[in-house]
Short mmCIF file of C-alpha atoms in Angstrom, two decimals:
data_model
loop_
_atom_site.label_atom_id
_atom_site.label_comp_id
_atom_site.label_asym_id
_atom_site.label_seq_id
_atom_site.Cartn_x
_atom_site.Cartn_y
_atom_site.Cartn_z
CA MET A 1 -70.09 162.01 87.96
CA THR A 2 -69.66 165.65 86.99
CA ALA A 3 -72.15 168.47 87.08
CA ARG A 4 -72.35 172.13 86.21
CA ILE A 5 -73.81 174.88 88.34
CA PHE A 6 -75.23 177.89 86.56
CA GLN A 7 -77.76 180.65 86.97
CA ARG A 8 -80.91 180.13 84.94
CA PRO A 9 -81.05 182.53 81.96
CA LYS A 10 -84.11 184.61 81.25
CA ASN A 11 -86.49 183.03 78.77
CA ALA A 12 -86.99 184.85 75.45
CA MET A 13 -90.73 185.04 76.15
CA GLN A 14 -90.19 186.33 79.67
CA SER A 15 -90.34 190.02 80.51
CA GLY A 16 -90.30 189.72 84.31
CA LYS A 17 -87.57 188.61 86.66
CA ALA A 18 -89.17 185.47 88.10
CA ARG A 19 -86.85 182.49 88.65
CA ILE A 20 -83.75 184.23 87.26
CA ASP A 21 -82.08 184.30 90.69
CA ASP A 22 -82.20 180.50 91.02
CA TRP A 23 -79.03 178.48 90.64
CA VAL A 24 -79.29 175.11 88.90
CA LEU A 25 -77.18 171.99 89.35
CA GLU A 26 -77.37 169.89 86.20
CA PHE A 27 -75.39 166.74 85.44
CA VAL A 28 -73.16 166.57 82.38
CA PRO A 29 -74.34 163.86 79.95
CA ALA A 30 -72.32 160.66 80.30
CA GLU A 31 -73.24 159.42 76.84
CA ALA A 32 -74.45 161.00 73.63
CA LYS A 33 -78.09 160.94 72.64
CA ARG A 34 -79.06 158.63 69.81
CA PRO A 35 -82.24 158.40 67.74
CA ASP A 36 -84.79 155.74 68.65
CA PRO A 37 -85.18 153.35 65.69
CA LEU A 38 -88.96 153.14 66.02
CA MET A 39 -90.07 156.72 66.74
CA GLY A 40 -86.98 158.73 65.80
CA TRP A 41 -86.90 160.58 69.13
CA ALA A 42 -83.52 161.42 70.62
CA GLY A 43 -82.70 159.69 73.89
CA SER A 44 -80.04 157.91 75.89
CA GLY A 45 -79.68 155.45 78.73
CA ASP A 46 -78.18 158.10 81.03
CA MET A 47 -80.71 158.72 83.81
CA GLN A 48 -78.68 161.53 85.41
CA GLN A 49 -79.65 163.88 82.55
CA GLN A 50 -83.16 164.02 83.97
CA VAL A 51 -82.01 165.33 87.36
CA VAL A 52 -82.13 169.13 87.68
CA LEU A 53 -81.76 170.61 91.17
CA GLN A 54 -82.54 174.24 92.04
CA PHE A 55 -80.85 176.23 94.80
CA GLY A 56 -81.14 179.74 96.17
CA SER A 57 -77.43 180.54 95.79
CA ALA A 58 -74.28 179.18 94.19
CA ASP A 59 -72.80 178.41 97.62
CA GLU A 60 -75.74 176.16 98.48
CA ALA A 61 -75.29 174.28 95.21
CA LYS A 62 -71.53 173.88 95.78
CA ALA A 63 -72.13 172.66 99.33
CA TYR A 64 -74.62 170.06 98.08
CA ALA A 65 -72.15 168.87 95.43
CA THR A 66 -69.28 168.48 97.89
CA ARG A 67 -71.53 166.80 100.48
CA HIS A 68 -72.59 164.15 97.93
CA GLY A 69 -69.18 163.74 96.25
CA ILE A 70 -70.18 165.34 92.95
CA GLU A 71 -67.47 167.08 90.98
CA ALA A 72 -69.08 170.38 89.96
CA ARG A 73 -67.92 173.47 88.12
CA VAL A 74 -69.61 176.84 88.42
CA ALA A 75 -70.43 178.81 85.27
CA VAL A 76 -70.31 182.47 86.23
CA THR A 77 -73.09 184.63 84.83
CA PRO A 78 -71.78 187.60 82.83
CA PRO A 79 -72.89 191.02 84.08
CA LYS A 80 -75.96 192.48 82.43
CA ARG A 81 -75.36 195.52 80.26
CA LEU A 82 -78.18 197.87 79.45
CA LYS A 83 -78.09 199.85 76.26
CA LEU A 84 -80.00 203.01 77.07
CA GLN A 85 -81.17 205.00 74.11
CA ALA A 86 -84.00 207.29 73.28
CA TYR A 87 -86.66 206.73 70.65
CA ALA A 88 -85.39 209.81 68.79
CA ASP A 89 -82.04 208.04 68.23
CA ASN A 90 -83.76 205.86 65.60
CA PHE A 91 -84.18 208.89 63.33
CA ARG A 92 -80.66 210.37 63.45
#
């Protein structure tokens, strides 16, 4: 059972900074999704895909994974770069 630990990205519709400091432990899918023959929805028999755990820090998530014998890898969040420019730069 493997999992990945990552920091939740900011939603495209989100302008604030709520819930972007949370770290998420999410299990890697064990099997591929397949379409349901009746409805056409994508699904699988893997119940671990539905489990999403939130933590306050990456260390808490790693400690939980080691305590429960889950092999986890941490995806480091790249640093945020701000491109500062003035409105007048659009007309140069």
